PDB file of C-alpha atoms in Angstrom:
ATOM      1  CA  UNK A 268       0.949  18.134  -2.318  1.00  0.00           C
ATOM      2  CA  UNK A 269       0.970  14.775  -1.524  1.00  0.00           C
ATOM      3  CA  UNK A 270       3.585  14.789   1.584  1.00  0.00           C
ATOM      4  CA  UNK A 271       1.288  17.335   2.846  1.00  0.00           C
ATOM      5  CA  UNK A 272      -1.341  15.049   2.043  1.00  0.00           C
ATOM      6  CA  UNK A 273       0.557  12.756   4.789  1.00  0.00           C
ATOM      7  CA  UNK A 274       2.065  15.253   6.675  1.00  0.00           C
ATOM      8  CA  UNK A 275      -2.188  16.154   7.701  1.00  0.00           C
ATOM      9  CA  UNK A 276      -2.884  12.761   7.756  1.00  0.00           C
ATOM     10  CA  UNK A 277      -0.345  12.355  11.009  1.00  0.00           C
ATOM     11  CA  UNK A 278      -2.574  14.622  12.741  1.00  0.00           C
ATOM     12  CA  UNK A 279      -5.905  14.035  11.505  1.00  0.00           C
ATOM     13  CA  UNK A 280      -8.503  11.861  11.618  1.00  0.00           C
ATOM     14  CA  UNK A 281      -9.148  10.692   7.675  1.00  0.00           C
ATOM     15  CA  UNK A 282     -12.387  12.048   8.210  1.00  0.00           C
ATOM     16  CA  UNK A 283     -10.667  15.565   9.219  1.00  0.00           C
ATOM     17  CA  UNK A 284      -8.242  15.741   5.741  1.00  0.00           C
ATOM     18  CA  UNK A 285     -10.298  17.679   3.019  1.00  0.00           C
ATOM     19  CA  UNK A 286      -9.178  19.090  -0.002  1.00  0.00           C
ATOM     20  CA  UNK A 287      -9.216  22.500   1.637  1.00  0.00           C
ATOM     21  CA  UNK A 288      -6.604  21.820   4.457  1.00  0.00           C
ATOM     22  CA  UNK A 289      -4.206  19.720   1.698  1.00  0.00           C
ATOM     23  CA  UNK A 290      -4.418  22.928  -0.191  1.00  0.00           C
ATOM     24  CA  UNK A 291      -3.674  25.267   2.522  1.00  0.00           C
ATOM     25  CA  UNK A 292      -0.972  22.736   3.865  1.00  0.00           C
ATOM     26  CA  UNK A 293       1.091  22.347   0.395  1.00  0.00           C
ATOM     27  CA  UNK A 294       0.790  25.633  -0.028  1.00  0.00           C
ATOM     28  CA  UNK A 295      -1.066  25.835  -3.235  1.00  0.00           C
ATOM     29  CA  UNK A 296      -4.515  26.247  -4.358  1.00  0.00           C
ATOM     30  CA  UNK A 297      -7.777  24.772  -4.139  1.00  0.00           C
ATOM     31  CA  UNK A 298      -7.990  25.339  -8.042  1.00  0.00           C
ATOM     32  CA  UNK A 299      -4.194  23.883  -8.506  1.00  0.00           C
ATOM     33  CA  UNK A 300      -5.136  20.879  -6.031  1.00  0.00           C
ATOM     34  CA  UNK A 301      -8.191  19.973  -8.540  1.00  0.00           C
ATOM     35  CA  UNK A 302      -6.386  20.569 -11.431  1.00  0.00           C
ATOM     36  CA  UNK A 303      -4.308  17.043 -10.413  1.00  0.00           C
ATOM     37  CA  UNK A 304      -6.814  15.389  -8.287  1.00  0.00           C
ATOM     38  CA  UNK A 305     -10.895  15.485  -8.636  1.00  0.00           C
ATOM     39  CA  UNK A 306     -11.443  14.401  -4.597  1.00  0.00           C
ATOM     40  CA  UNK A 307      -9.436  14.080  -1.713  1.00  0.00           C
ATOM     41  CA  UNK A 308      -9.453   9.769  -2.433  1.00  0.00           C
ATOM     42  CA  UNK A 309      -7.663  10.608  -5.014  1.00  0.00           C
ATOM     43  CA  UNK A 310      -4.982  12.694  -3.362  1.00  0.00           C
ATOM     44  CA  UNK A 311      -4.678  10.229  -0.865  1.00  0.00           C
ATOM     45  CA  UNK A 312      -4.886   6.662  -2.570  1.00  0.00           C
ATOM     46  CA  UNK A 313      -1.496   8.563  -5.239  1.00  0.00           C
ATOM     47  CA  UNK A 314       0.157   9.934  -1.568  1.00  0.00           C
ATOM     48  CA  UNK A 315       0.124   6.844   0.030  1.00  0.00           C
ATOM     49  CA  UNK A 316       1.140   4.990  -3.138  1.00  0.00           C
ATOM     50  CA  UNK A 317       4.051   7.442  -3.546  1.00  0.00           C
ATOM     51  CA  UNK A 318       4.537   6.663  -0.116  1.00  0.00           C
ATOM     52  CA  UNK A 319       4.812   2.585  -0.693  1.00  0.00           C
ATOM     53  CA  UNK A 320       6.987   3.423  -3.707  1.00  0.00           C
ATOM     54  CA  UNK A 321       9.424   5.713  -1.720  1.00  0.00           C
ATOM     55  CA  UNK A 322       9.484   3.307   1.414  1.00  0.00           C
ATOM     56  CA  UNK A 323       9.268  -0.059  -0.001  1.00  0.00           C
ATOM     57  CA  UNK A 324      12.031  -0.892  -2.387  1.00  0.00           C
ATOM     58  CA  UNK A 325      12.702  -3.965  -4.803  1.00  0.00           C
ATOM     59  CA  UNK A 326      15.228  -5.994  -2.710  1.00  0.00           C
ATOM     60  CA  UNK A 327      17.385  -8.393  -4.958  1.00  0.00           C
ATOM     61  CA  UNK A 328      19.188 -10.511  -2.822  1.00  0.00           C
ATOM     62  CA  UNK A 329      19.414 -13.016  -4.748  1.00  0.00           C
ATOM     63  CA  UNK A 330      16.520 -15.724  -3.663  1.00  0.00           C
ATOM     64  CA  UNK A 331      13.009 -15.659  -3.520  1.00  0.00           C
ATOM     65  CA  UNK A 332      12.865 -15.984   0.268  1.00  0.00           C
ATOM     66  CA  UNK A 333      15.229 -13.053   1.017  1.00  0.00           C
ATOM     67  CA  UNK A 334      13.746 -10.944  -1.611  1.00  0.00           C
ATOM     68  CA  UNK A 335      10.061 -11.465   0.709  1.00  0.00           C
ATOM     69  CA  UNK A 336      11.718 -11.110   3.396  1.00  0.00           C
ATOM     70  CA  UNK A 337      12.902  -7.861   2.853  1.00  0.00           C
ATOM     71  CA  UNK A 338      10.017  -6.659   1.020  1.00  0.00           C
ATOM     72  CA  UNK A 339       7.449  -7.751   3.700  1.00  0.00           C
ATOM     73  CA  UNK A 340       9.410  -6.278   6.416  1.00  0.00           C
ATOM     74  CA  UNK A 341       9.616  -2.876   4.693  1.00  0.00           C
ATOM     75  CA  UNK A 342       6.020  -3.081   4.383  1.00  0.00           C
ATOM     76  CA  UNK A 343       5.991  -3.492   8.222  1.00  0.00           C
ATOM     77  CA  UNK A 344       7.811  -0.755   8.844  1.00  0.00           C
ATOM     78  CA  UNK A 345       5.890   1.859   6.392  1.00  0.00           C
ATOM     79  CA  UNK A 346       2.773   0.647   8.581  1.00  0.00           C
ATOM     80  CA  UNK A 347       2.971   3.754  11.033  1.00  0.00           C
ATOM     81  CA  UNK A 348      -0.110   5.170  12.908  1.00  0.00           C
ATOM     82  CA  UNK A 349      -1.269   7.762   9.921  1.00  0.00           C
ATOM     83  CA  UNK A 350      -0.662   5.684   7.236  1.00  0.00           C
ATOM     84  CA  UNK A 351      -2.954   2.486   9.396  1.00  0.00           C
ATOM     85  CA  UNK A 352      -5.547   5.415   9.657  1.00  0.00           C
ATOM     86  CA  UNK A 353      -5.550   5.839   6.072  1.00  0.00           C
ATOM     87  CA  UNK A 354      -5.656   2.271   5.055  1.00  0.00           C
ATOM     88  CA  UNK A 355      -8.677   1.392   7.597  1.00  0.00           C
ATOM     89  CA  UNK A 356     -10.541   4.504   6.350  1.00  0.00           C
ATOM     90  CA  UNK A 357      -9.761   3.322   2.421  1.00  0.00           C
ATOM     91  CA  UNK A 358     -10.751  -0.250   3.502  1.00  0.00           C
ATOM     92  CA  UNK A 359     -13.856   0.926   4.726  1.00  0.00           C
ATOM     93  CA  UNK A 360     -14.981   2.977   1.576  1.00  0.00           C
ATOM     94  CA  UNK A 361     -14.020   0.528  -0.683  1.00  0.00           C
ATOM     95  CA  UNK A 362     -16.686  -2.026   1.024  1.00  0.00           C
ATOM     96  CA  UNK A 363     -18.908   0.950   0.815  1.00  0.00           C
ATOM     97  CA  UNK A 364     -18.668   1.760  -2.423  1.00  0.00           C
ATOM     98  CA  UNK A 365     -17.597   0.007  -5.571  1.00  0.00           C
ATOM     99  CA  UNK A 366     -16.552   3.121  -7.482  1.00  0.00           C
ATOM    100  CA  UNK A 367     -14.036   3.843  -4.799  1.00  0.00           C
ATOM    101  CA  UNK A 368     -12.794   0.211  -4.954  1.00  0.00           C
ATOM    102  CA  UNK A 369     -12.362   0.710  -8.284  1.00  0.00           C
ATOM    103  CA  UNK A 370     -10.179   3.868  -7.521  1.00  0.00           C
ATOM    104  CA  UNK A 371      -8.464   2.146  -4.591  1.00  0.00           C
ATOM    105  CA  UNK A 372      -7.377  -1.445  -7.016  1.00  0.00           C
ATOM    106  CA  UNK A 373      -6.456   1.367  -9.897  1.00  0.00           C
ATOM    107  CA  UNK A 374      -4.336   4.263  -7.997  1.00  0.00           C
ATOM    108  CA  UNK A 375      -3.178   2.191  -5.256  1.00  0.00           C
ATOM    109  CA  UNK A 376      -3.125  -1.029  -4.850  1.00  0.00           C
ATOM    110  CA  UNK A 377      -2.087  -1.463  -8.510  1.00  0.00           C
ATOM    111  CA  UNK A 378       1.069  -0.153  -8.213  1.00  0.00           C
ATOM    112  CA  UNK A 379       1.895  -2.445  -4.617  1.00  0.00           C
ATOM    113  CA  UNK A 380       0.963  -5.356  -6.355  1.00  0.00           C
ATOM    114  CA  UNK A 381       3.183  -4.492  -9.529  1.00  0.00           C
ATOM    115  CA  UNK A 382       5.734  -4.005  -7.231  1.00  0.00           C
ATOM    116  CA  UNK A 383       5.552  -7.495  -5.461  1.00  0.00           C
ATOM    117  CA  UNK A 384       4.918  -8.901  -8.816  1.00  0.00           C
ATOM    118  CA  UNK A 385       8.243  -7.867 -10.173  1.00  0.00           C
ATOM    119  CA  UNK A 386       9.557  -9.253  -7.279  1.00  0.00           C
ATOM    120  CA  UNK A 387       8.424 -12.676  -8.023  1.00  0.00           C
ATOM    121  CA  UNK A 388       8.814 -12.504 -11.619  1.00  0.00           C
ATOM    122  CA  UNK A 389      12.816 -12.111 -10.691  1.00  0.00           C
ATOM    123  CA  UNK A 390      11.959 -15.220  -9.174  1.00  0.00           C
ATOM    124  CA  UNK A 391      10.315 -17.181 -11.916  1.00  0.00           C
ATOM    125  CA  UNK A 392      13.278 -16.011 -13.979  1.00  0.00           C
ATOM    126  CA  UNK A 393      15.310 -18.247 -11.681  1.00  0.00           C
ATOM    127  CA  UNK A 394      13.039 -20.751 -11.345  1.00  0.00           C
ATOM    128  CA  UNK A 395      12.126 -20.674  -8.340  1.00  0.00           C
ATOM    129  CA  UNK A 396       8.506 -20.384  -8.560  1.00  0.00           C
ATOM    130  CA  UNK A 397       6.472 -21.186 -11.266  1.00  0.00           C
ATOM    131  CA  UNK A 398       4.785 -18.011 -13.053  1.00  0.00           C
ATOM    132  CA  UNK A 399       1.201 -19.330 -11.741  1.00  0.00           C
ATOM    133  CA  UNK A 400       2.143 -19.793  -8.388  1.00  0.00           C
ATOM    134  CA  UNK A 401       4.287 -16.117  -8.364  1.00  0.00           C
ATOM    135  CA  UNK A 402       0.773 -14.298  -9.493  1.00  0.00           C
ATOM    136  CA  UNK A 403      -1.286 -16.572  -6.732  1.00  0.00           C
ATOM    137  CA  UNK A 404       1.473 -15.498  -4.429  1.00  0.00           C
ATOM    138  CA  UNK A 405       0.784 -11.670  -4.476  1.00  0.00           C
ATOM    139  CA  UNK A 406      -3.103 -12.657  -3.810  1.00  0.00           C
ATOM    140  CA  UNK A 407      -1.938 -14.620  -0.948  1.00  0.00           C
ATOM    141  CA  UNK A 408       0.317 -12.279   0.500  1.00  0.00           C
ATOM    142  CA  UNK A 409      -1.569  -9.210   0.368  1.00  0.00           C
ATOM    143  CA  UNK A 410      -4.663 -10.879   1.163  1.00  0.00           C
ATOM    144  CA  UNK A 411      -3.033 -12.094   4.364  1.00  0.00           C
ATOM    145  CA  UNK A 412      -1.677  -8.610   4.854  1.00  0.00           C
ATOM    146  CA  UNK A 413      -5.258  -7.241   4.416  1.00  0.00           C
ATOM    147  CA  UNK A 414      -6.894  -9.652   6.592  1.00  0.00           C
ATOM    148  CA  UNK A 415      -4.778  -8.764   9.339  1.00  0.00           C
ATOM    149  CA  UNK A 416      -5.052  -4.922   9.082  1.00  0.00           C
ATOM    150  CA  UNK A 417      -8.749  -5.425   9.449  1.00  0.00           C
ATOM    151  CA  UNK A 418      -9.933  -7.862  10.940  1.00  0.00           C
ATOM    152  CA  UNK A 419      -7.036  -7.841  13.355  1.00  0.00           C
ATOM    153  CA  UNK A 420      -6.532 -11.271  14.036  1.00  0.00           C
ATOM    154  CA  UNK A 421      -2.965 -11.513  14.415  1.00  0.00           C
ATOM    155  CA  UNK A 422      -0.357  -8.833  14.189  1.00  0.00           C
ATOM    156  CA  UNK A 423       1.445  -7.325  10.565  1.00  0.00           C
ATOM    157  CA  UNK A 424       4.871  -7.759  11.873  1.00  0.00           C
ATOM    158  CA  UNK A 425       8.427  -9.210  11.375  1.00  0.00           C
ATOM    159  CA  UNK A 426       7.206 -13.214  12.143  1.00  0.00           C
ATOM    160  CA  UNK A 427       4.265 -12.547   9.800  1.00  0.00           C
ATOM    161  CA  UNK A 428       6.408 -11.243   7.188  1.00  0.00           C
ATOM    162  CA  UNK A 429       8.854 -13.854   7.447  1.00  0.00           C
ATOM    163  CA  UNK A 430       6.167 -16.726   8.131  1.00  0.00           C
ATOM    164  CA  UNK A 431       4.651 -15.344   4.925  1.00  0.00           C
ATOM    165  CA  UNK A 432       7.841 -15.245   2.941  1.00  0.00           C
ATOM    166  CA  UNK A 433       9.249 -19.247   4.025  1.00  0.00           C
ATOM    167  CA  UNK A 434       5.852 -20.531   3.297  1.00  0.00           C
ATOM    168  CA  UNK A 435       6.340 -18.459  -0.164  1.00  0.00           C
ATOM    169  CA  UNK A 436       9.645 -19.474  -0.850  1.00  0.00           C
ATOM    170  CA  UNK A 437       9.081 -23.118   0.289  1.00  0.00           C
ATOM    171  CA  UNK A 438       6.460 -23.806  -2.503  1.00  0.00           C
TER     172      UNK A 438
END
């Protein structure tokens, strides 16, 4: 259900994916779509989360800065067309509406930021980075990130992900 989820979303508008079409897409169910999910946010903020999971793994190579720089550059690369779509149209509801912020910061960007935190926890561990600056650090780096995805004022590629990851890594 949720690759269909996607698999819509690369030809729709966000506006255009409703529970209805996810249904008829995965095959399934309106009644089996609800029994997981209570609105199409829902679906979407676990698919693209599932998504990030399957597409953005935990590098360890061994120092901080290598560890960003493969993490941010994955997160680059997962940035195609649909999934931009979806993370303007979330962006956009979230400012509109607190209760779907609150879904948004719970289904989806809780588990990115666990992942990045992990990350730089590995970090800490070899002191690297102190524990206070590792949690600032996903706030900076996803705030960045977020910045840039809407209010386009630079571009979310590989010299922003490796910009991001020396400045990081240098403390």
């Amino acid at each position: 259900m949720l690759a269909a989820t996607l698999a819509l979303a690369a030809e729709e508008e966000p506006a255009g994916l409703h529970m209805e079409a996810i249904a008829r897409r995965a095959g399934v169910s309106k009644e089996t779509l609800y029994r997981w999910w209570h609105s199409k946010t829902e679906v979407v903020l676990d698919a693209l989360a599932e998504q990030g999971q399957r597409t953005i793994g935990l590098p360890d190579t061994g120092t901080l800065r290598g560890d960003l720089r493969t993490f941010l550059r994955a997160t680059v690369d997962s940035a195609n067309p649909a999934t931009m779509r979806l993370l303007y149209s979330i962006a956009a509801a979230a400012a509109a509406d607190e209760a779907v912020a609150h879904q948004i910061r719970d289904r989806f960007l809780a588990t990115r930021r666990a992942d990045l935190g992990q990350l730089l926890d590995r970090a800490a561990d070899r002191g690297e980075i102190s524990r206070g600056r590792a949690a600032l650090a996903v706030d900076f780096i996803y705030g960045s990130m977020w910045y840039r995805l809407i209010f386009r004022v630079g571009p979310l590629g590989y010299q922003w992900a490796d910009e991001v990851a020396d400045a990081i890594a240098a403390g």
